[in-house]
mmCIF file of N, CA, C and O in Angstrom:
data_model
loop_
_atom_site.group_PDB
_atom_site.id
_atom_site.type_symbol
_atom_site.label_atom_id
_atom_site.label_comp_id
_atom_site.label_asym_id
_atom_site.label_seq_id
_atom_site.Cartn_x
_atom_site.Cartn_y
_atom_site.Cartn_z
ATOM 1 N N UNK A 15 146.165 27.499 -64.111
ATOM 2 C CA UNK A 15 145.481 27.522 -63.138
ATOM 3 C C UNK A 15 144.520 28.743 -62.422
ATOM 4 O O UNK A 15 145.828 30.119 -62.612
ATOM 5 N N UNK A 16 143.591 29.410 -62.543
ATOM 6 C CA UNK A 16 143.190 30.477 -62.107
ATOM 7 C C UNK A 16 143.935 30.773 -60.409
ATOM 8 O O UNK A 16 143.413 30.123 -59.448
ATOM 9 N N UNK A 17 144.397 32.128 -60.446
ATOM 10 C CA UNK A 17 145.206 32.090 -59.092
ATOM 11 C C UNK A 17 144.353 32.267 -57.907
ATOM 12 O O UNK A 17 144.333 32.320 -57.033
ATOM 13 N N UNK A 18 142.976 32.419 -58.254
ATOM 14 C CA UNK A 18 141.905 32.835 -57.449
ATOM 15 C C UNK A 18 141.731 31.338 -56.827
ATOM 16 O O UNK A 18 141.133 31.343 -55.662
ATOM 17 N N UNK A 19 141.763 30.484 -57.521
ATOM 18 C CA UNK A 19 141.245 29.492 -57.064
ATOM 19 C C UNK A 19 142.397 28.393 -56.084
ATOM 20 O O UNK A 19 141.912 27.246 -56.184
ATOM 21 N N UNK A 20 143.295 29.067 -56.380
ATOM 22 C CA UNK A 20 144.611 28.053 -56.083
ATOM 23 C C UNK A 20 144.712 28.634 -54.461
ATOM 24 O O UNK A 20 145.267 29.755 -53.844
ATOM 25 N N UNK A 21 144.418 27.873 -53.427
ATOM 26 C CA UNK A 21 144.593 28.002 -51.791
ATOM 27 C C UNK A 21 146.014 28.180 -51.574
ATOM 28 O O UNK A 21 146.803 27.253 -51.909
ATOM 29 N N UNK A 22 146.238 28.640 -50.743
ATOM 30 C CA UNK A 22 148.013 29.030 -49.894
ATOM 31 C C UNK A 22 147.169 28.967 -48.248
ATOM 32 O O UNK A 22 147.520 29.597 -48.061
ATOM 33 N N UNK A 23 148.331 27.775 -48.046
ATOM 34 C CA UNK A 23 147.809 27.183 -46.697
ATOM 35 C C UNK A 23 149.488 27.508 -45.831
ATOM 36 O O UNK A 23 150.550 26.856 -46.466
ATOM 37 N N UNK A 24 150.119 28.251 -45.199
ATOM 38 C CA UNK A 24 150.742 28.472 -44.242
ATOM 39 C C UNK A 24 150.931 28.569 -42.614
ATOM 40 O O UNK A 24 149.310 28.655 -42.428
ATOM 41 N N UNK A 25 151.758 28.315 -42.108
ATOM 42 C CA UNK A 25 152.053 28.480 -40.695
ATOM 43 C C UNK A 25 152.647 29.368 -39.869
ATOM 44 O O UNK A 25 153.439 30.046 -40.474
ATOM 45 N N UNK A 26 151.694 30.338 -39.183
ATOM 46 C CA UNK A 26 152.341 31.415 -38.936
ATOM 47 C C UNK A 26 152.786 31.436 -37.504
ATOM 48 O O UNK A 26 151.726 30.459 -36.018
ATOM 49 N N UNK A 27 153.614 31.735 -37.127
ATOM 50 C CA UNK A 27 154.275 31.760 -35.173
ATOM 51 C C UNK A 27 154.376 33.055 -34.866
ATOM 52 O O UNK A 27 155.233 33.975 -35.110
ATOM 53 N N UNK A 28 153.780 32.818 -33.473
ATOM 54 C CA UNK A 28 153.928 34.234 -32.850
ATOM 55 C C UNK A 28 153.315 34.088 -31.509
ATOM 56 O O UNK A 28 152.870 33.905 -31.083
ATOM 57 N N UNK A 29 154.983 34.386 -30.656
ATOM 58 C CA UNK A 29 155.076 34.342 -29.029
ATOM 59 C C UNK A 29 154.357 32.706 -28.967
ATOM 60 O O UNK A 29 154.061 32.769 -27.733
ATOM 61 N N UNK A 30 155.171 32.075 -28.780
ATOM 62 C CA UNK A 30 155.117 30.819 -29.344
ATOM 63 C C UNK A 30 153.460 29.843 -29.242
ATOM 64 O O UNK A 30 153.721 28.672 -29.765
ATOM 65 N N UNK A 31 152.927 30.377 -29.982
ATOM 66 C CA UNK A 31 151.342 29.945 -30.519
ATOM 67 C C UNK A 31 151.568 29.983 -32.059
ATOM 68 O O UNK A 31 151.903 30.937 -32.847
ATOM 69 N N UNK A 32 150.789 28.610 -32.692
ATOM 70 C CA UNK A 32 151.047 28.722 -34.163
ATOM 71 C C UNK A 32 149.327 29.247 -34.478
ATOM 72 O O UNK A 32 148.571 28.335 -34.086
ATOM 73 N N UNK A 33 149.461 29.489 -35.953
ATOM 74 C CA UNK A 33 148.457 30.313 -36.856
ATOM 75 C C UNK A 33 148.484 29.121 -38.116
ATOM 76 O O UNK A 33 148.919 29.765 -38.942
ATOM 77 N N UNK A 34 147.405 28.511 -37.838
ATOM 78 C CA UNK A 34 147.316 28.074 -39.323
ATOM 79 C C UNK A 34 146.962 29.094 -40.143
ATOM 80 O O UNK A 34 145.439 29.559 -39.850
ATOM 81 N N UNK A 35 146.828 29.559 -41.569
ATOM 82 C CA UNK A 35 146.737 30.642 -42.121
ATOM 83 C C UNK A 35 146.186 30.061 -43.665
ATOM 84 O O UNK A 35 147.177 29.212 -44.041
ATOM 85 N N UNK A 36 145.452 30.416 -44.135
ATOM 86 C CA UNK A 36 144.463 30.217 -45.471
ATOM 87 C C UNK A 36 144.264 31.221 -46.570
ATOM 88 O O UNK A 36 143.465 31.975 -46.022
ATOM 89 N N UNK A 37 144.917 31.801 -47.421
ATOM 90 C CA UNK A 37 144.771 32.444 -48.275
ATOM 91 C C UNK A 37 144.972 32.208 -49.993
ATOM 92 O O UNK A 37 144.879 31.050 -49.878
ATOM 93 N N UNK A 38 144.370 33.360 -50.375
ATOM 94 C CA UNK A 38 144.650 32.761 -52.231
ATOM 95 C C UNK A 38 145.624 34.210 -52.396
ATOM 96 O O UNK A 38 145.852 35.091 -52.128
ATOM 97 N N UNK A 39 145.844 33.814 -53.562
ATOM 98 C CA UNK A 39 147.004 35.325 -54.426
ATOM 99 C C UNK A 39 146.337 35.818 -54.577
ATOM 100 O O UNK A 39 144.918 35.948 -54.577
ATOM 101 N N UNK A 40 146.845 37.555 -54.194
ATOM 102 C CA UNK A 40 145.956 38.513 -54.751
ATOM 103 C C UNK A 40 145.137 38.737 -53.647
ATOM 104 O O UNK A 40 144.153 39.839 -53.893
ATOM 105 N N UNK A 41 144.873 38.032 -52.990
ATOM 106 C CA UNK A 41 143.699 38.261 -51.451
ATOM 107 C C UNK A 41 144.378 39.372 -50.699
ATOM 108 O O UNK A 41 143.187 40.090 -49.950
ATOM 109 N N UNK A 42 145.605 39.468 -50.400
ATOM 110 C CA UNK A 42 146.606 40.426 -49.802
ATOM 111 C C UNK A 42 147.384 40.881 -50.151
ATOM 112 O O UNK A 42 147.972 40.545 -51.149
ATOM 113 N N UNK A 43 147.771 42.242 -50.032
ATOM 114 C CA UNK A 43 149.325 43.066 -50.775
ATOM 115 C C UNK A 43 150.168 42.230 -50.944
ATOM 116 O O UNK A 43 151.078 42.428 -51.419
ATOM 117 N N UNK A 44 150.016 42.469 -49.365
ATOM 118 C CA UNK A 44 151.634 41.396 -49.048
ATOM 119 C C UNK A 44 151.877 40.417 -47.803
ATOM 120 O O UNK A 44 150.466 40.550 -47.309
ATOM 121 N N UNK A 45 152.804 39.640 -47.199
ATOM 122 C CA UNK A 45 152.267 39.000 -46.120
ATOM 123 C C UNK A 45 152.537 39.907 -44.818
ATOM 124 O O UNK A 45 151.899 39.471 -43.940
ATOM 125 N N UNK A 46 153.240 40.902 -44.368
ATOM 126 C CA UNK A 46 152.469 41.839 -44.125
ATOM 127 C C UNK A 46 151.082 42.216 -43.399
ATOM 128 O O UNK A 46 150.405 41.915 -42.107
ATOM 129 N N UNK A 47 150.671 42.686 -44.560
ATOM 130 C CA UNK A 47 148.933 42.794 -44.294
ATOM 131 C C UNK A 47 148.180 41.818 -44.101
ATOM 132 O O UNK A 47 147.155 41.654 -43.247
ATOM 133 N N UNK A 48 148.367 40.615 -44.229
ATOM 134 C CA UNK A 48 147.444 39.370 -43.978
ATOM 135 C C UNK A 48 148.146 39.101 -42.528
ATOM 136 O O UNK A 48 147.105 38.448 -41.810
ATOM 137 N N UNK A 49 149.248 38.821 -42.098
ATOM 138 C CA UNK A 49 149.584 38.958 -40.400
ATOM 139 C C UNK A 49 149.145 39.535 -39.915
ATOM 140 O O UNK A 49 148.352 39.200 -38.299
ATOM 141 N N UNK A 50 149.340 40.957 -40.140
ATOM 142 C CA UNK A 50 148.121 41.988 -39.241
ATOM 143 C C UNK A 50 146.723 41.901 -39.114
ATOM 144 O O UNK A 50 146.218 41.846 -38.135
ATOM 145 N N UNK A 51 146.253 41.412 -40.188
ATOM 146 C CA UNK A 51 144.821 41.338 -40.028
ATOM 147 C C UNK A 51 144.116 39.805 -39.759
ATOM 148 O O UNK A 51 143.114 39.699 -39.053
ATOM 149 N N UNK A 52 144.863 39.010 -39.548
ATOM 150 C CA UNK A 52 144.697 37.249 -38.644
ATOM 151 C C UNK A 52 145.431 37.429 -37.654
ATOM 152 O O UNK A 52 144.684 36.166 -36.771
ATOM 153 N N UNK A 53 146.312 37.718 -37.333
ATOM 154 C CA UNK A 53 147.503 37.501 -35.659
ATOM 155 C C UNK A 53 147.467 38.834 -34.824
ATOM 156 O O UNK A 53 147.188 38.567 -33.804
ATOM 157 N N UNK A 54 147.335 39.890 -35.584
ATOM 158 C CA UNK A 54 147.315 41.223 -34.862
ATOM 159 C C UNK A 54 148.586 41.175 -34.240
ATOM 160 O O UNK A 54 148.910 41.968 -32.332
ATOM 161 N N UNK A 55 149.697 41.151 -34.291
ATOM 162 C CA UNK A 55 150.676 41.298 -33.818
ATOM 163 C C UNK A 55 151.445 42.193 -33.616
ATOM 164 O O UNK A 55 150.883 43.683 -34.208
ATOM 165 N N UNK A 56 151.476 42.926 -32.000
ATOM 166 C CA UNK A 56 151.875 44.132 -31.731
ATOM 167 C C UNK A 56 152.658 45.199 -31.927
ATOM 168 O O UNK A 56 153.709 44.447 -32.611
ATOM 169 N N UNK A 57 152.469 46.057 -32.581
ATOM 170 C CA UNK A 57 153.746 47.041 -33.110
ATOM 171 C C UNK A 57 154.290 46.589 -34.575
ATOM 172 O O UNK A 57 155.491 46.755 -34.355
ATOM 173 N N UNK A 58 153.405 45.834 -34.459
ATOM 174 C CA UNK A 58 153.973 45.265 -35.668
ATOM 175 C C UNK A 58 153.438 46.348 -37.551
ATOM 176 O O UNK A 58 152.274 46.659 -37.421
ATOM 177 N N UNK A 59 154.176 46.095 -38.304
ATOM 178 C CA UNK A 59 154.391 46.921 -39.389
ATOM 179 C C UNK A 59 153.969 48.736 -39.332
ATOM 180 O O UNK A 59 153.226 49.254 -40.114
ATOM 181 N N UNK A 60 154.476 48.935 -38.587
ATOM 182 C CA UNK A 60 154.276 50.572 -38.222
ATOM 183 C C UNK A 60 154.614 51.403 -39.544
ATOM 184 O O UNK A 60 153.285 52.732 -39.396
ATOM 185 N N UNK A 61 155.443 51.435 -40.245
ATOM 186 C CA UNK A 61 155.388 52.640 -41.675
ATOM 187 C C UNK A 61 154.198 51.733 -42.536
ATOM 188 O O UNK A 61 154.289 52.528 -43.511
ATOM 189 N N UNK A 62 153.455 50.801 -42.471
ATOM 190 C CA UNK A 62 152.104 50.715 -43.117
ATOM 191 C C UNK A 62 152.690 49.864 -44.438
ATOM 192 O O UNK A 62 152.196 49.822 -45.417
ATOM 193 N N UNK A 63 153.746 48.942 -44.514
ATOM 194 C CA UNK A 63 154.392 48.227 -45.546
ATOM 195 C C UNK A 63 154.807 49.147 -46.966
ATOM 196 O O UNK A 63 155.726 48.634 -47.263
ATOM 197 N N UNK A 64 155.989 50.168 -45.989
ATOM 198 C CA UNK A 64 156.793 50.524 -47.160
ATOM 199 C C UNK A 64 158.364 50.122 -47.190
ATOM 200 O O UNK A 64 159.347 50.613 -47.830
ATOM 201 N N UNK A 65 158.490 49.359 -46.283
ATOM 202 C CA UNK A 65 160.005 49.045 -46.483
ATOM 203 C C UNK A 65 160.611 49.730 -45.693
ATOM 204 O O UNK A 65 162.200 49.644 -45.405
ATOM 205 N N UNK A 66 160.495 50.741 -44.706
ATOM 206 C CA UNK A 66 161.101 51.862 -44.063
ATOM 207 C C UNK A 66 161.413 51.511 -42.201
ATOM 208 O O UNK A 66 162.553 51.742 -41.849
ATOM 209 N N UNK A 67 160.482 50.770 -41.263
ATOM 210 C CA UNK A 67 160.773 50.677 -40.103
ATOM 211 C C UNK A 67 161.229 50.046 -39.334
ATOM 212 O O UNK A 67 161.995 49.762 -38.543
ATOM 213 N N UNK A 68 161.349 48.497 -40.326
ATOM 214 C CA UNK A 68 161.945 47.063 -39.665
ATOM 215 C C UNK A 68 161.030 46.617 -38.858
ATOM 216 O O UNK A 68 161.364 45.748 -38.002
ATOM 217 N N UNK A 69 159.546 46.707 -38.428
ATOM 218 C CA UNK A 69 159.117 46.353 -37.473
ATOM 219 C C UNK A 69 158.155 45.182 -38.053
ATOM 220 O O UNK A 69 157.403 44.686 -37.069
ATOM 221 N N UNK A 70 158.012 44.375 -38.927
ATOM 222 C CA UNK A 70 157.405 43.319 -39.387
ATOM 223 C C UNK A 70 158.192 42.085 -39.899
ATOM 224 O O UNK A 70 158.036 41.778 -40.920
ATOM 225 N N UNK A 71 159.468 42.107 -39.261
ATOM 226 C CA UNK A 71 160.593 41.169 -39.188
ATOM 227 C C UNK A 71 159.909 39.783 -39.236
ATOM 228 O O UNK A 71 159.131 39.799 -38.034
ATOM 229 N N UNK A 72 160.208 38.701 -39.869
ATOM 230 C CA UNK A 72 159.951 37.544 -39.524
ATOM 231 C C UNK A 72 160.908 36.566 -40.122
ATOM 232 O O UNK A 72 162.064 37.157 -40.678
ATOM 233 N N UNK A 73 160.901 35.165 -39.563
ATOM 234 C CA UNK A 73 161.740 34.629 -39.956
ATOM 235 C C UNK A 73 161.143 33.485 -41.150
ATOM 236 O O UNK A 73 160.213 33.241 -40.307
ATOM 237 N N UNK A 74 161.800 32.947 -41.891
ATOM 238 C CA UNK A 74 161.416 32.057 -42.719
ATOM 239 C C UNK A 74 161.892 31.014 -42.439
ATOM 240 O O UNK A 74 163.108 30.449 -42.447
ATOM 241 N N UNK A 75 160.876 30.286 -41.552
ATOM 242 C CA UNK A 75 161.473 28.372 -40.925
ATOM 243 C C UNK A 75 162.047 27.518 -41.874
ATOM 244 O O UNK A 75 162.716 26.321 -41.871
ATOM 245 N N UNK A 76 160.875 27.500 -42.707
ATOM 246 C CA UNK A 76 160.286 25.988 -43.208
ATOM 247 C C UNK A 76 159.709 26.841 -44.992
ATOM 248 O O UNK A 76 159.056 27.161 -44.692
ATOM 249 N N UNK A 77 160.393 26.391 -45.496
ATOM 250 C CA UNK A 77 160.017 26.481 -47.153
ATOM 251 C C UNK A 77 160.562 25.435 -48.222
ATOM 252 O O UNK A 77 161.467 25.221 -48.134
ATOM 253 N N UNK A 78 159.657 24.900 -48.941
ATOM 254 C CA UNK A 78 159.678 23.786 -50.440
ATOM 255 C C UNK A 78 160.521 24.410 -51.209
ATOM 256 O O UNK A 78 161.408 23.903 -52.200
ATOM 257 N N UNK A 79 160.001 25.602 -51.545
ATOM 258 C CA UNK A 79 160.045 26.386 -52.658
ATOM 259 C C UNK A 79 161.901 27.268 -52.159
ATOM 260 O O UNK A 79 161.855 27.706 -51.255
ATOM 261 N N UNK A 80 162.109 27.836 -53.737
ATOM 262 C CA UNK A 80 163.251 28.769 -53.189
ATOM 263 C C UNK A 80 162.600 30.208 -52.559
ATOM 264 O O UNK A 80 161.761 30.629 -53.376
ATOM 265 N N UNK A 81 163.274 30.480 -51.544
ATOM 266 C CA UNK A 81 162.821 31.517 -50.864
ATOM 267 C C UNK A 81 163.093 32.860 -51.166
ATOM 268 O O UNK A 81 162.856 34.109 -51.469
ATOM 269 N N UNK A 82 164.035 33.039 -52.446
ATOM 270 C CA UNK A 82 164.403 34.012 -53.364
ATOM 271 C C UNK A 82 163.419 34.552 -54.199
ATOM 272 O O UNK A 82 163.159 36.092 -54.158
ATOM 273 N N UNK A 83 162.282 33.953 -54.214
ATOM 274 C CA UNK A 83 161.318 33.841 -55.784
ATOM 275 C C UNK A 83 160.262 34.923 -54.642
ATOM 276 O O UNK A 83 159.202 35.437 -55.250
ATOM 277 N N UNK A 84 160.241 34.751 -53.128
ATOM 278 C CA UNK A 84 159.331 35.524 -52.546
ATOM 279 C C UNK A 84 159.586 36.820 -52.473
ATOM 280 O O UNK A 84 158.314 38.155 -52.048
ATOM 281 N N UNK A 85 160.613 37.474 -52.641
ATOM 282 C CA UNK A 85 161.197 38.782 -51.739
ATOM 283 C C UNK A 85 160.818 39.620 -53.333
ATOM 284 O O UNK A 85 161.608 39.603 -54.098
ATOM 285 N N UNK A 86 160.337 40.850 -52.922
ATOM 286 C CA UNK A 86 160.444 42.569 -54.275
ATOM 287 C C UNK A 86 161.793 42.915 -53.810
ATOM 288 O O UNK A 86 162.100 42.998 -55.283
ATOM 289 N N UNK A 87 162.485 43.325 -52.775
ATOM 290 C CA UNK A 87 163.312 43.611 -52.746
ATOM 291 C C UNK A 87 164.558 42.677 -51.562
ATOM 292 O O UNK A 87 164.268 43.290 -50.478
ATOM 293 N N UNK A 88 165.223 41.820 -51.992
ATOM 294 C CA UNK A 88 165.213 40.679 -51.161
ATOM 295 C C UNK A 88 166.106 41.369 -49.613
ATOM 296 O O UNK A 88 165.664 41.001 -48.780
ATOM 297 N N UNK A 89 167.229 41.677 -49.680
ATOM 298 C CA UNK A 89 168.000 42.307 -48.750
ATOM 299 C C UNK A 89 168.564 43.547 -48.177
ATOM 300 O O UNK A 89 169.061 43.652 -47.368
ATOM 301 N N UNK A 90 168.067 44.250 -49.500
ATOM 302 C CA UNK A 90 168.652 45.427 -49.095
ATOM 303 C C UNK A 90 168.148 46.885 -47.846
ATOM 304 O O UNK A 90 169.320 47.268 -47.802
ATOM 305 N N UNK A 91 167.144 46.361 -47.479
ATOM 306 C CA UNK A 91 166.964 47.066 -46.232
ATOM 307 C C UNK A 91 167.062 46.256 -45.184
ATOM 308 O O UNK A 91 167.623 46.875 -44.253
ATOM 309 N N UNK A 92 167.123 45.081 -45.160
ATOM 310 C CA UNK A 92 167.556 44.263 -44.146
ATOM 311 C C UNK A 92 169.139 44.706 -43.749
ATOM 312 O O UNK A 92 169.801 44.569 -42.663
ATOM 313 N N UNK A 93 169.965 45.044 -44.674
ATOM 314 C CA UNK A 93 171.433 44.900 -44.648
ATOM 315 C C UNK A 93 171.425 46.346 -44.307
ATOM 316 O O UNK A 93 172.291 46.713 -43.544
ATOM 317 N N UNK A 94 171.084 46.931 -44.135
ATOM 318 C CA UNK A 94 170.803 48.892 -43.953
ATOM 319 C C UNK A 94 170.805 48.415 -42.429
ATOM 320 O O UNK A 94 171.197 49.631 -41.587
ATOM 321 N N UNK A 95 169.852 47.517 -41.924
ATOM 322 C CA UNK A 95 169.757 47.513 -40.709
ATOM 323 C C UNK A 95 170.613 46.632 -39.735
ATOM 324 O O UNK A 95 170.260 46.104 -38.507
ATOM 325 N N UNK A 96 171.353 45.913 -40.633
ATOM 326 C CA UNK A 96 172.299 44.966 -39.801
ATOM 327 C C UNK A 96 171.969 43.925 -39.335
ATOM 328 O O UNK A 96 172.603 43.018 -39.430
ATOM 329 N N UNK A 97 171.108 43.461 -40.067
ATOM 330 C CA UNK A 97 170.281 41.825 -40.073
ATOM 331 C C UNK A 97 170.997 40.990 -41.461
ATOM 332 O O UNK A 97 171.456 41.384 -42.878
ATOM 333 N N UNK A 98 171.632 40.087 -40.872
ATOM 334 C CA UNK A 98 172.782 39.346 -41.607
ATOM 335 C C UNK A 98 172.030 37.607 -42.237
ATOM 336 O O UNK A 98 172.432 36.800 -43.257
ATOM 337 N N UNK A 99 171.298 37.227 -41.115
ATOM 338 C CA UNK A 99 170.150 36.019 -41.771
ATOM 339 C C UNK A 99 169.971 36.151 -42.632
ATOM 340 O O UNK A 99 168.733 36.751 -42.813
ATOM 341 N N UNK A 100 169.892 34.790 -43.669
ATOM 342 C CA UNK A 100 169.253 34.319 -44.448
ATOM 343 C C UNK A 100 167.435 34.226 -44.590
ATOM 344 O O UNK A 100 166.772 34.790 -45.508
ATOM 345 N N UNK A 101 167.855 34.039 -43.620
ATOM 346 C CA UNK A 101 166.227 33.790 -43.107
ATOM 347 C C UNK A 101 165.164 34.457 -43.100
ATOM 348 O O UNK A 101 163.756 34.805 -42.867
ATOM 349 N N UNK A 102 165.712 35.933 -42.397
ATOM 350 C CA UNK A 102 165.568 36.939 -41.804
ATOM 351 C C UNK A 102 164.219 37.825 -43.029
ATOM 352 O O UNK A 102 165.555 38.083 -43.929
ATOM 353 N N UNK A 103 163.314 38.279 -42.905
ATOM 354 C CA UNK A 103 162.759 39.256 -43.849
ATOM 355 C C UNK A 103 162.149 40.270 -43.373
ATOM 356 O O UNK A 103 161.475 40.169 -42.549
ATOM 357 N N UNK A 104 161.700 41.234 -44.800
ATOM 358 C CA UNK A 104 160.450 41.737 -43.763
ATOM 359 C C UNK A 104 159.119 41.277 -44.075
ATOM 360 O O UNK A 104 159.358 41.443 -45.955
ATOM 361 N N UNK A 105 158.355 41.178 -43.554
ATOM 362 C CA UNK A 105 157.072 40.648 -44.522
ATOM 363 C C UNK A 105 156.446 41.579 -45.116
ATOM 364 O O UNK A 105 155.705 40.783 -46.276
ATOM 365 N N UNK A 106 156.454 42.845 -45.044
ATOM 366 C CA UNK A 106 155.924 43.737 -46.333
ATOM 367 C C UNK A 106 156.434 43.522 -47.557
ATOM 368 O O UNK A 106 156.015 44.519 -48.487
ATOM 369 N N UNK A 107 157.569 42.546 -47.555
ATOM 370 C CA UNK A 107 158.391 43.114 -49.000
ATOM 371 C C UNK A 107 158.094 41.213 -49.473
ATOM 372 O O UNK A 107 158.569 40.804 -50.649
ATOM 373 N N UNK A 108 157.096 40.549 -48.899
ATOM 374 C CA UNK A 108 156.934 39.326 -49.680
ATOM 375 C C UNK A 108 155.448 39.190 -49.792
ATOM 376 O O UNK A 108 154.557 39.685 -49.534
ATOM 377 N N UNK A 109 155.243 38.911 -50.925
ATOM 378 C CA UNK A 109 154.198 38.834 -51.364
ATOM 379 C C UNK A 109 153.531 37.387 -51.492
ATOM 380 O O UNK A 109 154.769 36.173 -51.503
ATOM 381 N N UNK A 110 152.178 37.354 -51.605
ATOM 382 C CA UNK A 110 151.623 35.897 -51.324
ATOM 383 C C UNK A 110 151.199 35.587 -52.524
ATOM 384 O O UNK A 110 150.589 35.841 -53.585
ATOM 385 N N UNK A 111 151.726 34.465 -52.902
ATOM 386 C CA UNK A 111 152.109 33.492 -53.891
ATOM 387 C C UNK A 111 151.849 31.990 -53.686
ATOM 388 O O UNK A 111 152.212 31.519 -52.399
ATOM 389 N N UNK A 112 151.675 30.928 -54.652
ATOM 390 C CA UNK A 112 151.537 29.601 -54.415
ATOM 391 C C UNK A 112 153.204 29.508 -53.827
ATOM 392 O O UNK A 112 153.509 28.491 -53.392
ATOM 393 N N UNK A 113 153.772 30.386 -53.919
ATOM 394 C CA UNK A 113 156.246 29.907 -53.138
ATOM 395 C C UNK A 113 155.570 29.820 -51.782
ATOM 396 O O UNK A 113 155.888 28.995 -51.304
ATOM 397 N N UNK A 114 154.716 30.646 -50.949
ATOM 398 C CA UNK A 114 154.681 30.409 -49.654
ATOM 399 C C UNK A 114 153.428 29.604 -49.445
ATOM 400 O O UNK A 114 153.872 29.164 -48.340
ATOM 401 N N UNK A 115 153.391 28.488 -50.111
ATOM 402 C CA UNK A 115 152.153 27.652 -49.847
ATOM 403 C C UNK A 115 153.072 26.838 -48.781
ATOM 404 O O UNK A 115 153.914 25.888 -48.923
ATOM 405 N N UNK A 116 152.872 25.926 -47.289
ATOM 406 C CA UNK A 116 153.230 25.037 -46.652
ATOM 407 C C UNK A 116 154.380 25.568 -45.882
ATOM 408 O O UNK A 116 155.373 25.030 -45.670
ATOM 409 N N UNK A 117 154.834 26.982 -46.432
ATOM 410 C CA UNK A 117 156.128 27.802 -45.414
ATOM 411 C C UNK A 117 155.658 27.563 -43.570
ATOM 412 O O UNK A 117 154.884 27.785 -43.595
ATOM 413 N N UNK A 118 156.692 27.559 -43.161
ATOM 414 C CA UNK A 118 156.522 28.236 -41.898
ATOM 415 C C UNK A 118 157.474 29.360 -41.688
ATOM 416 O O UNK A 118 158.288 29.719 -41.999
ATOM 417 N N UNK A 119 156.448 30.217 -40.807
ATOM 418 C CA UNK A 119 156.367 31.873 -40.532
ATOM 419 C C UNK A 119 156.837 32.266 -39.195
ATOM 420 O O UNK A 119 155.494 31.800 -38.420
ATOM 421 N N UNK A 120 157.807 32.597 -38.631
ATOM 422 C CA UNK A 120 158.012 33.258 -37.380
ATOM 423 C C UNK A 120 157.796 34.360 -37.319
ATOM 424 O O UNK A 120 159.088 35.452 -37.889
ATOM 425 N N UNK A 121 156.912 35.270 -36.580
ATOM 426 C CA UNK A 121 156.859 36.797 -36.461
ATOM 427 C C UNK A 121 157.862 36.954 -35.220
ATOM 428 O O UNK A 121 157.216 36.860 -34.204
ATOM 429 N N UNK A 122 158.631 38.132 -35.628
ATOM 430 C CA UNK A 122 159.477 38.836 -34.263
ATOM 431 C C UNK A 122 158.865 39.216 -33.526
ATOM 432 O O UNK A 122 157.610 40.044 -33.574
ATOM 433 N N UNK A 123 159.114 39.106 -32.094
ATOM 434 C CA UNK A 123 158.066 39.555 -30.951
ATOM 435 C C UNK A 123 158.992 41.028 -30.673
ATOM 436 O O UNK A 123 160.030 41.294 -29.875
ATOM 437 N N UNK A 124 158.284 42.240 -31.253
ATOM 438 C CA UNK A 124 158.975 43.119 -30.864
ATOM 439 C C UNK A 124 158.634 43.623 -29.801
ATOM 440 O O UNK A 124 159.346 45.135 -29.436
ATOM 441 N N UNK A 125 157.540 43.670 -28.737
ATOM 442 C CA UNK A 125 157.501 44.291 -27.529
ATOM 443 C C UNK A 125 158.942 43.944 -26.465
ATOM 444 O O UNK A 125 159.721 43.235 -26.480
#
């Protein structure tokens, strides 16, 4: 199947509001860029996706597939930040692909 023809749909939550999101594999560099483009969370992704600032934290609330398959660098940065919840991730390290389909993702409110 051509990756451009596969629609990826999931829900993002920010400040109590649900955002239905739709994209294609490789349309965005990572989840942080998509969330910044579609939802505009305040003070989100301040380092531009370098995995250094910790301002693009999300919780994976619901996912059908193996969440470990989503992440480039699963938890090394999060351990350094003191985060221990398995569901918490840096969105800049989440690749957008079919594994993200039907997921529910909550954006941390950094305000």
